[in-house]
Coordinates of C-alpha atoms in Angstrom, one line a residue:
Chain L
X1 CA 10.0 19.9 -28.0
X2 CA 7.0 17.8 -28.5
X3 CA 4.0 17.8 -26.2
X4 CA 1.6 14.7 -26.2
X5 CA -1.0 13.1 -24.3
X6 CA 0.6 10.0 -23.3
X7 CA -2.3 8.6 -21.3
X8 CA -6.1 9.7 -21.1
X9 CA -8.7 8.7 -18.9
X10 CA -12.3 9.9 -19.4
X11 CA -14.4 11.0 -16.4
X12 CA -18.1 11.6 -15.9
X13 CA -18.0 14.4 -13.2
X14 CA -14.8 16.2 -13.8
X15 CA -12.4 17.1 -16.8
X16 CA -10.5 13.9 -18.2
X17 CA -7.3 12.9 -16.8
X18 CA -4.8 14.0 -19.6
X19 CA -1.1 12.6 -18.7
X20 CA 1.2 14.8 -20.6
X21 CA 4.6 13.6 -21.8
X22 CA 7.0 16.2 -23.3
X23 CA 9.6 14.8 -25.8
X24 CA 13.1 16.3 -26.6
X25 CA 15.4 15.2 -29.1
X26 CA 15.1 12.2 -31.8
X27 CA 16.4 9.0 -31.9
X28 CA 16.9 6.1 -29.4
X29 CA 15.0 6.1 -26.4
X30 CA 17.7 7.3 -24.1
X31 CA 16.3 8.9 -20.7
X32 CA 12.7 9.2 -19.4
X33 CA 11.9 11.4 -16.4
X34 CA 8.7 11.0 -14.3
X35 CA 7.7 13.4 -11.6
X36 CA 4.5 13.3 -9.5
X37 CA 3.0 10.0 -9.2
X38 CA 1.0 11.3 -6.1
X39 CA -1.3 14.0 -5.4
X40 CA 1.0 15.7 -2.7
X41 CA 4.0 15.7 -4.9
X42 CA 4.1 19.1 -5.7
X43 CA 7.9 19.6 -5.5
X44 CA 8.5 16.5 -7.7
X45 CA 6.2 18.1 -10.3
X46 CA 7.7 21.4 -10.1
X47 CA 11.4 19.8 -10.5
X48 CA 10.1 18.2 -13.7
X49 CA 8.4 21.3 -14.8
X50 CA 11.8 23.3 -14.4
X51 CA 13.4 20.3 -16.5
X52 CA 10.9 21.0 -19.1
X53 CA 11.8 24.5 -19.4
X54 CA 15.4 24.2 -19.3
X55 CA 15.4 21.1 -21.8
X56 CA 13.2 23.2 -24.2
X57 CA 15.8 26.1 -24.2
X58 CA 18.6 23.9 -24.5
X59 CA 17.0 21.9 -27.6
X60 CA 16.6 25.4 -29.1
X61 CA 20.2 25.9 -28.9
X62 CA 21.0 22.4 -30.3
X63 CA 22.4 21.0 -27.2
X64 CA 20.8 17.5 -27.7
X65 CA 23.4 15.0 -29.1
X66 CA 21.7 13.6 -32.0
X67 CA 20.1 10.1 -31.9
X68 CA 18.9 10.6 -28.4
X69 CA 15.3 11.1 -27.2
X70 CA 14.3 12.1 -23.7
X71 CA 10.9 12.2 -22.2
X72 CA 9.6 14.0 -19.3
X73 CA 6.3 13.3 -17.6
X74 CA 5.8 16.0 -14.9
X75 CA 2.6 14.8 -13.6
X76 CA 0.7 11.5 -13.6
X77 CA -1.8 12.1 -11.0
X78 CA -3.0 15.4 -11.1
X79 CA -6.8 14.4 -10.5
X80 CA -5.7 13.9 -7.0
X81 CA -3.4 16.8 -6.8
X82 CA -6.4 19.2 -7.7
X83 CA -8.4 18.0 -4.8
X84 CA -5.8 17.8 -2.3
X85 CA -5.4 14.0 -2.0
X86 CA -2.2 11.8 -1.9
X87 CA -3.8 8.7 -3.9
X88 CA -6.1 8.1 -6.4
X89 CA -9.1 10.2 -5.8
X90 CA -11.9 7.6 -6.0
X91 CA -10.4 4.4 -4.2
X92 CA -7.4 5.8 -2.7
X93 CA -5.1 3.5 -4.4
X94 CA -1.6 4.4 -5.1
X95 CA -0.4 4.4 -8.9
X96 CA 3.1 4.0 -7.7
X97 CA 2.1 0.5 -6.3
X98 CA 0.3 -0.8 -9.7
X99 CA 3.3 -1.2 -12.0
X100 CA 3.6 -2.6 -14.4
X101 CA 0.0 -2.1 -14.5
X102 CA -2.9 -4.1 -16.3
X103 CA -4.6 -2.5 -19.1
X104 CA -7.8 -4.6 -18.6
X105 CA -7.5 -4.2 -14.6
X106 CA -8.8 -1.7 -12.2
X107 CA -8.6 2.0 -12.7
X108 CA -5.0 2.8 -11.2
X109 CA -3.8 -0.5 -12.7
X110 CA -5.0 0.8 -16.2
X111 CA -3.2 4.1 -15.7
X112 CA 0.2 2.4 -14.5
X113 CA 0.0 0.1 -17.6
X114 CA -0.9 3.1 -19.8
X115 CA 2.3 5.1 -18.4
X116 CA 4.7 2.0 -18.0
X117 CA 3.8 1.1 -22.2
X118 CA 5.3 4.7 -22.9
X119 CA 8.1 5.0 -20.2
X120 CA 9.5 1.5 -20.9
X121 CA 12.6 0.7 -23.3
X122 CA 14.4 3.8 -22.3
X123 CA 18.0 3.3 -21.3
X124 CA 17.7 5.3 -18.0
X125 CA 14.7 6.0 -16.0
X126 CA 14.6 8.6 -13.5
X127 CA 11.8 9.1 -11.0
X128 CA 11.0 11.8 -8.4
X129 CA 9.1 10.0 -5.7
X130 CA 8.2 10.9 -1.9
X131 CA 8.8 9.1 1.2
X132 CA 5.6 8.3 3.4
X133 CA 6.9 9.6 6.5
X134 CA 6.8 13.4 6.9
X135 CA 10.4 14.7 7.0
X136 CA 13.3 16.2 5.4
X137 CA 16.1 14.3 3.7
X138 CA 19.4 15.2 2.2
X139 CA 19.0 15.1 -1.5
X140 CA 20.2 11.7 -2.6
X141 CA 19.7 9.1 -5.4
X142 CA 18.0 5.9 -4.2
X143 CA 18.4 2.5 -5.7
X144 CA 16.8 -1.0 -5.0
X145 CA 19.2 -3.8 -4.9
X146 CA 17.4 -6.2 -7.6
X147 CA 20.7 -7.3 -9.0
X148 CA 20.3 -4.9 -11.8
X149 CA 21.2 -1.7 -10.1
X150 CA 24.3 0.2 -11.0
X151 CA 25.7 2.5 -8.1
X152 CA 28.4 3.7 -10.5
X153 CA 25.8 5.2 -12.7
X154 CA 24.2 6.8 -9.8
X155 CA 27.2 8.4 -8.9
X156 CA 27.0 10.4 -12.1
X157 CA 24.3 12.6 -10.8
X158 CA 26.7 14.3 -8.5
X159 CA 24.3 14.2 -5.6
X160 CA 26.1 14.1 -1.9
X161 CA 24.7 10.4 -1.4
X162 CA 23.5 7.2 -3.1
X163 CA 21.3 5.1 -1.0
X164 CA 20.9 1.4 -1.8
X165 CA 18.2 -0.9 0.0
X166 CA 17.0 -4.1 -0.5
X167 CA 13.4 -4.1 -1.9
X168 CA 10.5 -5.3 0.2
X169 CA 7.5 -7.2 -1.3
X170 CA 5.3 -4.2 -1.6
X171 CA 8.2 -2.3 -3.5
X172 CA 7.7 -4.9 -6.4
X173 CA 5.0 -2.9 -7.8
X174 CA 6.6 0.3 -7.9
X175 CA 7.9 2.1 -11.2
X176 CA 11.4 1.9 -10.3
X177 CA 11.5 -1.6 -9.5
X178 CA 9.5 -2.6 -12.6
X179 CA 11.6 -0.3 -14.9
X180 CA 14.8 -2.3 -13.5
X181 CA 13.2 -5.6 -14.3
X182 CA 12.5 -4.5 -17.9
X183 CA 16.1 -3.4 -18.3
X184 CA 16.0 0.2 -17.8
X185 CA 18.7 1.5 -15.4
X186 CA 16.3 3.2 -12.8
X187 CA 17.2 5.9 -10.2
X188 CA 14.9 7.7 -7.8
X189 CA 16.0 11.3 -6.8
X190 CA 14.7 12.5 -3.3
X191 CA 14.8 16.2 -2.8
X192 CA 14.0 17.6 0.9
X193 CA 10.5 18.4 0.1
X194 CA 7.2 16.9 -1.1
X195 CA 3.9 19.0 -0.5
X196 CA 5.6 22.4 -0.5
X197 CA 8.3 23.9 -2.9
X198 CA 11.9 23.9 -1.6
X199 CA 13.7 26.1 -4.4
X200 CA 17.2 25.2 -3.5
X201 CA 16.7 21.5 -3.5
X202 CA 14.7 21.6 -6.7
X203 CA 17.6 23.5 -8.4
X204 CA 19.8 20.8 -7.3
X205 CA 17.7 18.2 -8.6
X206 CA 17.4 20.0 -12.1
X207 CA 21.0 20.4 -12.1
X208 CA 21.9 16.6 -11.2
X209 CA 19.6 15.5 -14.0
X210 CA 21.3 17.8 -16.5
X211 CA 24.7 16.6 -15.2
X212 CA 23.6 12.8 -15.7
X213 CA 22.4 13.7 -19.1
X214 CA 25.5 15.2 -20.0
X215 CA 27.7 12.4 -18.9
X216 CA 25.6 9.9 -20.6
X217 CA 26.3 11.6 -23.7
X218 CA 22.7 12.7 -24.2
X219 CA 23.3 16.5 -23.9
X220 CA 25.9 19.0 -24.6
X221 CA 26.0 21.3 -21.8
X222 CA 28.7 22.6 -19.3
X223 CA 27.7 21.7 -15.8
X224 CA 29.4 21.9 -12.3
X225 CA 30.9 18.5 -11.6
X226 CA 28.9 18.0 -8.3
X227 CA 29.7 15.7 -5.6
X228 CA 31.5 12.4 -5.7
X229 CA 28.7 10.5 -3.7
X230 CA 29.0 8.4 -0.7
X231 CA 27.5 5.1 -1.3
X232 CA 25.2 3.9 1.8
X233 CA 23.3 0.8 2.5
X234 CA 19.9 1.5 4.1
X235 CA 21.3 -0.8 7.1
X236 CA 24.2 2.0 7.6
X237 CA 21.3 4.3 8.5
X238 CA 20.6 4.2 12.4
X239 CA 17.0 5.1 13.5
X240 CA 16.5 7.6 16.4
X241 CA 13.3 7.3 17.8
X242 CA 11.3 9.5 20.1
X243 CA 10.7 7.9 23.4
X244 CA 7.8 10.2 24.2
X245 CA 4.8 11.6 22.7
X246 CA 3.9 15.3 22.2
X247 CA 5.0 18.4 20.5
X248 CA 8.4 18.0 18.7
X249 CA 11.0 20.8 18.7
X250 CA 13.8 20.0 16.3
X251 CA 17.2 21.1 17.2
X252 CA 19.3 19.7 14.3
X253 CA 18.7 19.8 10.6
X254 CA 19.4 17.1 7.8
X255 CA 23.1 17.2 6.8
X256 CA 24.7 18.4 10.2
X257 CA 27.5 16.5 11.8
X258 CA 26.3 15.5 15.3
X259 CA 28.4 13.7 18.0
X260 CA 27.0 11.1 20.3
X261 CA 24.9 12.5 23.2
X262 CA 24.0 15.8 21.2
X263 CA 20.6 17.0 22.0
X264 CA 18.8 16.6 18.6
X265 CA 15.3 17.6 19.7
X266 CA 13.0 18.2 22.6
X267 CA 9.5 16.5 23.3
X268 CA 7.3 19.1 24.9
X269 CA 4.1 18.2 26.9
X270 CA 1.6 19.3 24.7
X271 CA -0.7 20.6 27.0
X272 CA 1.7 22.1 29.7
X273 CA 4.6 23.1 27.5
X274 CA 7.4 21.4 29.6
X275 CA 10.2 19.3 28.1
X276 CA 9.3 16.0 28.7
X277 CA 12.0 14.4 26.9
X278 CA 15.2 15.1 25.2
X279 CA 16.3 12.9 22.1
X280 CA 19.8 12.5 22.1
X281 CA 22.1 11.2 19.3
X282 CA 23.1 7.5 20.1
X283 CA 26.1 7.9 17.8
X284 CA 28.4 10.4 16.0
X285 CA 27.6 11.0 12.4
X286 CA 25.6 13.0 9.7
X287 CA 21.9 13.5 9.9
X288 CA 20.5 11.9 6.9
X289 CA 16.7 12.4 7.5
X290 CA 14.5 14.5 10.0
X291 CA 11.0 14.2 10.8
X292 CA 9.4 17.6 10.1
X293 CA 6.0 17.4 11.8
X294 CA 5.1 19.5 14.9
X295 CA 4.0 16.2 16.7
X296 CA 5.6 12.9 17.5
X297 CA 3.9 9.7 18.4
X298 CA 5.9 7.7 20.9
X299 CA 8.4 5.6 18.8
X300 CA 8.4 7.9 15.8
X301 CA 11.4 8.0 13.7
X302 CA 12.7 11.6 14.4
X303 CA 16.1 11.2 12.7
X304 CA 18.2 8.9 10.6
X305 CA 21.8 9.3 11.2
X306 CA 24.6 8.0 8.9
X307 CA 26.9 6.4 11.6
X308 CA 30.6 7.3 11.8
X309 CA 30.7 9.6 8.8
X310 CA 32.2 13.0 8.9
X311 CA 31.6 16.2 6.6
Chain H
X1 CA -9.9 -11.3 30.0
X2 CA -9.0 -8.2 27.8
X3 CA -5.3 -7.8 27.2
X4 CA -3.2 -5.1 25.4
X5 CA -1.2 -6.3 22.5
X6 CA 0.6 -3.2 21.6
X7 CA 0.4 0.4 23.0
X8 CA 1.7 3.5 21.4
X9 CA 1.6 7.1 23.0
X10 CA -0.2 9.6 20.7
X11 CA 0.9 13.0 20.6
X12 CA -1.8 14.5 23.0
X13 CA -3.3 12.5 25.9
X14 CA -4.1 9.3 24.1
X15 CA -2.8 5.9 23.4
X16 CA -3.2 3.8 20.3
X17 CA -4.0 0.4 21.8
X18 CA -4.7 -2.7 20.2
X19 CA -6.6 -5.1 22.5
X20 CA -7.6 -8.8 22.5
X21 CA -10.2 -10.7 24.3
X22 CA -8.9 -14.0 25.7
X23 CA -11.4 -16.5 26.7
X24 CA -10.4 -19.7 28.5
X25 CA -11.7 -22.5 30.6
X26 CA -11.7 -21.7 34.4
X27 CA -8.5 -23.2 35.8
X28 CA -7.1 -23.5 32.3
X29 CA -3.9 -25.6 32.3
X30 CA -2.7 -23.9 28.8
X31 CA -2.3 -27.5 27.3
X32 CA -5.3 -27.0 24.7
X33 CA -5.1 -25.5 21.3
X34 CA -5.4 -21.6 20.7
X35 CA -7.3 -20.0 17.9
X36 CA -7.0 -16.3 17.1
X37 CA -9.6 -14.5 15.2
X38 CA -8.3 -11.1 13.8
X39 CA -10.0 -8.3 11.7
X40 CA -10.3 -4.6 11.4
X41 CA -7.0 -4.5 9.6
X42 CA -8.8 -2.0 7.1
X43 CA -10.8 0.5 9.1
X44 CA -13.7 0.5 6.7
X45 CA -14.4 -3.2 6.9
X46 CA -17.0 -4.1 9.7
X47 CA -18.4 -7.4 8.9
X48 CA -15.8 -9.1 11.5
X49 CA -17.1 -7.0 14.3
X50 CA -20.3 -8.8 14.6
X51 CA -18.4 -12.1 14.2
X52 CA -16.2 -11.1 17.3
X53 CA -19.3 -10.0 19.1
X54 CA -21.3 -13.2 18.3
X55 CA -18.4 -15.6 18.8
X56 CA -17.5 -13.9 22.3
X57 CA -21.2 -14.3 23.3
X58 CA -21.6 -17.9 22.2
X59 CA -18.6 -19.2 23.9
X60 CA -19.4 -17.5 27.2
X61 CA -22.8 -19.0 27.0
X62 CA -21.4 -22.5 27.3
X63 CA -18.3 -22.0 29.0
X64 CA -18.2 -25.7 30.0
X65 CA -17.7 -26.7 26.3
X66 CA -14.4 -24.7 26.1
X67 CA -11.1 -26.8 26.1
X68 CA -8.7 -24.4 24.7
X69 CA -7.8 -20.8 24.2
X70 CA -10.2 -18.3 22.1
X71 CA -8.4 -15.0 21.2
X72 CA -10.6 -12.0 19.6
X73 CA -8.7 -9.2 18.2
X74 CA -11.7 -7.0 16.8
X75 CA -9.4 -4.1 15.5
X76 CA -6.0 -4.3 14.5
X77 CA -6.5 -0.8 13.3
X78 CA -8.2 0.9 15.7
X79 CA -7.7 4.7 14.7
X80 CA -8.5 3.6 11.1
X81 CA -11.9 2.0 12.4
X82 CA -12.9 4.9 14.5
X83 CA -12.1 7.3 11.8
X84 CA -13.6 5.6 8.7
X85 CA -10.2 5.4 7.3
X86 CA -9.3 2.2 5.3
X87 CA -5.4 2.8 5.9
X88 CA -3.7 3.7 8.9
X89 CA -4.4 7.4 9.6
X90 CA -1.6 9.8 9.7
X91 CA 0.6 7.5 7.7
X92 CA -2.0 6.6 4.6
X93 CA -0.5 3.3 4.5
X94 CA -2.4 0.0 3.7
X95 CA -1.8 -2.0 7.1
X96 CA -2.0 -5.2 5.1
X97 CA 1.0 -4.4 3.1
X98 CA 3.5 -3.8 6.0
X99 CA 3.6 -7.3 7.7
X100 CA 5.8 -8.8 9.3
X101 CA 6.8 -5.2 10.4
X102 CA 10.0 -4.5 12.3
X103 CA 10.6 -3.8 15.9
X104 CA 13.0 -0.9 14.9
X105 CA 11.1 0.6 12.1
X106 CA 8.4 3.3 12.0
X107 CA 5.4 3.1 14.2
X108 CA 3.2 1.3 11.8
X109 CA 5.9 -1.5 11.2
X110 CA 6.4 -1.7 15.2
X111 CA 2.9 -2.3 15.6
X112 CA 2.5 -4.8 12.8
X113 CA 5.7 -6.8 14.3
X114 CA 4.0 -6.9 17.8
X115 CA 0.8 -8.2 16.2
X116 CA 2.9 -11.0 14.7
X117 CA 4.6 -11.7 17.9
X118 CA 1.6 -11.9 19.8
X119 CA -0.3 -14.4 17.3
X120 CA 2.9 -16.5 17.0
X121 CA 2.4 -20.0 18.4
X122 CA -1.5 -20.2 17.6
X123 CA -2.8 -23.3 16.1
X124 CA -5.1 -21.3 13.9
X125 CA -5.7 -17.7 12.8
X126 CA -8.8 -16.5 10.9
X127 CA -8.3 -13.2 9.4
X128 CA -11.7 -11.6 8.6
X129 CA -12.1 -8.9 5.7
X130 CA -15.1 -7.1 4.2
X131 CA -14.0 -6.4 0.7
X132 CA -14.2 -2.7 0.5
X133 CA -16.9 -0.1 -0.1
X134 CA -16.9 -0.8 -3.6
X135 CA -17.7 -4.4 -3.9
X136 CA -20.1 -7.1 -2.2
X137 CA -18.6 -10.6 -1.8
X138 CA -20.1 -14.0 -1.1
X139 CA -18.6 -15.4 2.1
X140 CA -15.4 -16.9 0.9
X141 CA -12.0 -18.0 1.9
X142 CA -9.0 -16.9 -0.2
X143 CA -5.7 -18.6 -0.3
X144 CA -2.7 -18.7 -2.3
X145 CA -1.7 -22.0 -4.1
X146 CA 1.3 -22.4 -2.0
X147 CA -0.9 -22.5 1.3
X148 CA -3.6 -24.4 -0.2
X149 CA -2.5 -27.9 1.1
X150 CA -2.2 -26.8 4.4
X151 CA -5.2 -24.6 4.6
X152 CA -8.0 -26.4 2.6
X153 CA -8.9 -28.7 5.3
X154 CA -9.8 -25.9 7.6
X155 CA -11.5 -23.9 4.8
X156 CA -13.7 -26.9 3.8
X157 CA -15.0 -27.0 7.5
X158 CA -15.6 -23.0 8.0
X159 CA -19.1 -23.2 6.6
X160 CA -18.3 -20.7 3.8
X161 CA -19.7 -20.8 0.4
X162 CA -16.5 -20.4 -1.7
X163 CA -12.6 -21.1 -1.5
X164 CA -10.7 -19.2 -4.1
X165 CA -7.1 -20.7 -4.4
X166 CA -5.4 -18.0 -6.1
X167 CA -1.8 -17.7 -7.7
X168 CA 0.9 -16.2 -5.6
X169 CA 1.9 -12.6 -5.9
X170 CA 5.0 -11.2 -4.4
X171 CA 3.1 -8.1 -3.2
X172 CA 0.8 -10.2 -1.0
X173 CA 3.8 -11.4 0.9
X174 CA 3.5 -8.3 3.0
X175 CA 0.0 -9.5 4.4
X176 CA -0.5 -10.4 7.8
X177 CA -1.8 -13.8 6.6
X178 CA 1.5 -14.7 4.6
X179 CA 3.4 -13.8 7.5
X180 CA 1.8 -15.9 9.9
X181 CA 1.5 -18.9 7.4
X182 CA 5.2 -18.2 7.0
X183 CA 5.9 -18.6 10.7
X184 CA 3.8 -22.0 11.0
X185 CA 0.3 -20.3 12.2
X186 CA -2.2 -21.7 9.6
X187 CA -4.1 -18.4 8.7
X188 CA -7.1 -18.4 6.7
X189 CA -8.4 -14.9 5.0
X190 CA -12.2 -14.5 5.0
X191 CA -13.8 -11.9 2.6
X192 CA -17.5 -11.4 2.8
X193 CA -19.9 -8.5 2.6
X194 CA -19.2 -5.1 1.8
X195 CA -17.1 -2.3 3.5
X196 CA -18.9 -0.1 5.9
X197 CA -21.9 -2.4 6.6
X198 CA -22.7 -5.5 8.7
X199 CA -24.5 -8.5 7.2
X200 CA -25.4 -10.3 10.2
X201 CA -26.5 -13.5 8.4
X202 CA -23.0 -13.7 7.0
X203 CA -21.7 -13.1 10.6
X204 CA -23.6 -15.9 12.0
X205 CA -22.8 -18.4 9.1
X206 CA -19.2 -17.8 9.7
X207 CA -19.6 -18.2 13.5
X208 CA -21.2 -21.4 13.0
X209 CA -18.2 -22.5 11.0
X210 CA -15.6 -21.3 13.5
X211 CA -17.3 -23.6 16.0
X212 CA -17.1 -26.6 13.5
X213 CA -13.2 -25.6 13.3
X214 CA -12.9 -25.4 16.8
X215 CA -14.6 -28.6 17.4
X216 CA -12.2 -30.3 14.9
X217 CA -9.2 -28.8 16.9
X218 CA -10.5 -30.0 20.2
X219 CA -11.2 -26.3 21.4
X220 CA -15.0 -26.8 21.6
X221 CA -17.2 -29.7 22.8
X222 CA -20.6 -28.2 22.4
X223 CA -23.0 -29.0 19.4
X224 CA -22.2 -27.6 16.0
X225 CA -23.9 -27.5 12.7
X226 CA -22.9 -29.8 9.4
X227 CA -20.9 -27.2 7.6
X228 CA -21.8 -26.1 3.9
X229 CA -19.4 -27.9 1.3
X230 CA -17.8 -24.8 -0.2
X231 CA -17.2 -24.6 -3.9
X232 CA -13.5 -24.5 -4.5
X233 CA -11.9 -22.9 -7.7
X234 CA -8.7 -21.5 -9.0
X235 CA -7.8 -18.4 -10.8
X236 CA -8.5 -19.9 -14.2
X237 CA -12.3 -20.3 -13.4
X238 CA -12.9 -16.5 -12.4
X239 CA -14.1 -14.3 -15.0
X240 CA -13.6 -10.4 -14.2
X241 CA -15.9 -7.7 -15.4
X242 CA -14.5 -4.0 -15.5
X243 CA -16.0 -0.9 -16.4
X244 CA -14.6 0.7 -19.6
X245 CA -16.5 4.1 -19.2
X246 CA -17.2 6.3 -16.3
X247 CA -20.6 6.9 -14.9
X248 CA -23.2 5.1 -12.6
X249 CA -23.5 1.5 -12.5
X250 CA -27.1 0.0 -12.2
X251 CA -26.9 -3.8 -11.8
X252 CA -29.2 -6.1 -13.5
X253 CA -28.5 -9.2 -11.6
X254 CA -28.4 -10.0 -8.1
X255 CA -25.2 -11.0 -6.1
X256 CA -24.8 -14.6 -6.1
X257 CA -27.1 -15.3 -9.0
X258 CA -26.4 -17.7 -11.6
X259 CA -25.9 -16.1 -15.1
X260 CA -25.1 -17.3 -18.7
X261 CA -22.4 -16.1 -20.8
X262 CA -23.4 -12.9 -22.8
X263 CA -26.2 -12.3 -20.3
X264 CA -26.5 -8.5 -19.2
X265 CA -24.9 -7.8 -15.8
X266 CA -25.8 -4.2 -15.7
X267 CA -25.3 -0.6 -17.4
X268 CA -23.3 2.2 -17.0
X269 CA -25.4 5.5 -17.3
X270 CA -24.5 9.0 -18.0
X271 CA -26.7 11.1 -15.8
X272 CA -25.9 14.4 -17.4
X273 CA -26.6 13.3 -20.7
X274 CA -29.4 10.8 -20.3
X275 CA -27.6 7.9 -22.1
X276 CA -26.3 4.6 -21.7
X277 CA -22.6 4.7 -21.8
X278 CA -21.6 0.9 -21.6
X279 CA -23.6 -2.5 -21.3
X280 CA -21.6 -5.1 -19.4
X281 CA -22.1 -8.7 -20.2
X282 CA -21.4 -12.0 -18.4
X283 CA -17.7 -13.3 -19.7
X284 CA -18.9 -16.9 -19.0
X285 CA -21.7 -19.0 -17.4
X286 CA -21.4 -19.0 -13.9
X287 CA -22.2 -17.3 -10.6
X288 CA -21.8 -13.8 -9.6
X289 CA -19.8 -14.0 -6.4
X290 CA -18.5 -10.3 -6.4
X291 CA -20.8 -7.3 -7.5
X292 CA -20.4 -3.7 -7.6
X293 CA -22.1 -2.2 -4.7
X294 CA -20.8 1.7 -5.1
X295 CA -22.5 3.2 -8.0
X296 CA -19.9 5.7 -9.3
X297 CA -17.6 4.0 -11.4
X298 CA -14.4 4.9 -13.5
X299 CA -13.0 3.2 -16.4
X300 CA -11.3 0.0 -14.9
X301 CA -13.7 0.0 -12.0
X302 CA -14.2 -3.7 -11.2
X303 CA -18.0 -4.4 -11.6
X304 CA -18.3 -8.2 -11.0
X305 CA -16.4 -11.5 -10.8
X306 CA -18.0 -14.6 -12.1
X307 CA -17.3 -17.8 -11.1
X308 CA -17.4 -20.3 -14.1
X309 CA -19.5 -23.4 -14.2
X310 CA -23.2 -24.5 -13.3
X311 CA -24.2 -23.5 -9.8
X312 CA -28.0 -23.6 -10.5

C-alpha cells in the first residue's frame, strides 16, 4: 500500500486540507473508490477505511492480480466533517456538484478538478454518496442513464438491487456522471446510513466491492456470490407521501414486503399525541426507502415502494 | 390582494407559505398583460425586498395608470429568508437547482412545480438575485446565448448597467429562469448588490427600469424615465481574478472602477505572520463589475470580474 496526498489546499486559520489516496497493486488503472465527499458522510468514509484495511492485508498476502492498480480515497471533505457541516465549510457549496472541476476556478471547483485529475482514467469508478433526504435505503447500486451505463456490470457487486435513473441537469456536475462521460464505468453504492455508522451495511458494502474486484479479475479472493440483483428503473419506485404534518412513527422497515392497505406509519399531533393520519401502502411490493426523521412535513416522501415485487 | 401560491404543513403548528401580491386596476377585465416580479429564491439575497416594496408603493400611488396585472412574489424561499439560510432549510438544497420541480416529488420539488404553475402564462418575469454574501455586483441582467434574442429587448429597457450574455451550461437548466423561458415566459435574471444587505439606490434604479418595461408592454401609462443604455457583453470579454492563497483580502480598487491591465486589484494578507501572501492584478483593461466583499478567502475564492474594454 502506498499512501499519498492526492490534493492539498492551504488554509490560514486551520490546518491544510490534505486529501489522501491509498494505492494498491501496480499497473493499469483498474478501479478507483471514493468515499465521503460531504462532511456528514461518516458511513461512506467508514466503509472506505474498512476497505483500505482489508485491501492492505490482501495485498500483503499477494492477492492482487499483477498489472492492476486500485486507488481508494476515503474522504475528500474532512474540513467540513470536522466542524459538522455537510457542504464546503466556507461557502456551503457541494464538491459533488462541481465536477469535472476547474483548476483556475472557485475553491470547490479547484478541489473537484484536483480530485478528478487523479481519479480519471480508471476502468471502474465506485463512489459512496448519500441522498439529500434523511432516510434508510435497501443497499443498492445506482447508475445514471448516460448512454454509457452498464447494468450487467453493476450486477457483479452482488447487492440486492441495481437502480437506474435518468440524470437531471443538476446531476451533470457529479463525479459519477463525469466518470461515465470520460470513459470510466461508474457506480454509486448506497448503504443504509450516512451520518451514523451501520456496521451491517458497511460490511455488506465492503464485501460487495471486494466481490466486484474479484469478478473483474483484479483481486484473488474467495467471496460469497451475493445476490443476483433485481434491476429497477427509478420510475418503478412509487412515492408514498405523508398527507399530514407532525411526529412520524414508522411501523415498517426498508426491505419489508407489504400489501396494499397496510399501515406503514402513523403521524401524531406533535402537541397532543393523538394519531392524526395513518400512512397506508398504496400498492403491494417491497419497501425500498423509508424516511427516518422523527418529524414530517405535509407531502414528505415517507416511503418508496418497489411495486409488485415479492421477496 | 395577497394570494397564496403554495402552502405546505410544517411539523409543528406552522405552514410554509409562498405568497404573492397581485395588483390590478379596479374592475380589471383580465385583458391586459401580466408581469411577475420574483425574488428570494436564496434566503441570503435581500436586494429584491426593497424592489418589491418600492414597486408596490409606486403602483398604488397612481392606480389610474395601471392597465394590466402586476404580481409581486417577495420570497420564494420564506424559511430560508427568515433563517438567513441561502438554501432551503431542512434540505440543504439550492432552490435554484430544482426547477421545474415535480408535483409528485419531495416537498422542495413540489413547491418548485407550484411556483412554475403559478407564473405560467405571464408575459414577463423578472427574477431578482443579489449575488451572495461574498461578492458585490453592479446592477446587471444575465442571460444565456440561447435566450438572448428573446430577452435582450426587455433587458435594454430595464435601466440596468450591464447585460452579460453567457454560454449555456446544462446545470443551469434547473434554474427558475430556464424553466420559465422554456415554457414561454420570458424571464430576466437580475443580479445586483451583495447578499445580506440592501442597496436602496440599486433598488430604485431597477424599479425605474421595471416601469419603463411595463410601459413598453402597455401595463403602465404613467411617466417613466429614459432608461440607461446597458453595456452588453459575452463571456469572452469577462476576465476573472481568483485567489491563489488563503488569508484576508483588502481591495485597492473600488467596485465599478475602471482599471488597466496589471494594475493592483488588492492584496491577500496573512494576519498571523504579518505578511502579504499574494498581490492580485487586473487581467485586462476594463471595469470591475464584481468585487469581493467578504474578506476571508481561500485558494480559488473569486476576487473580481473585470469587463474588458474602455469604460472611462
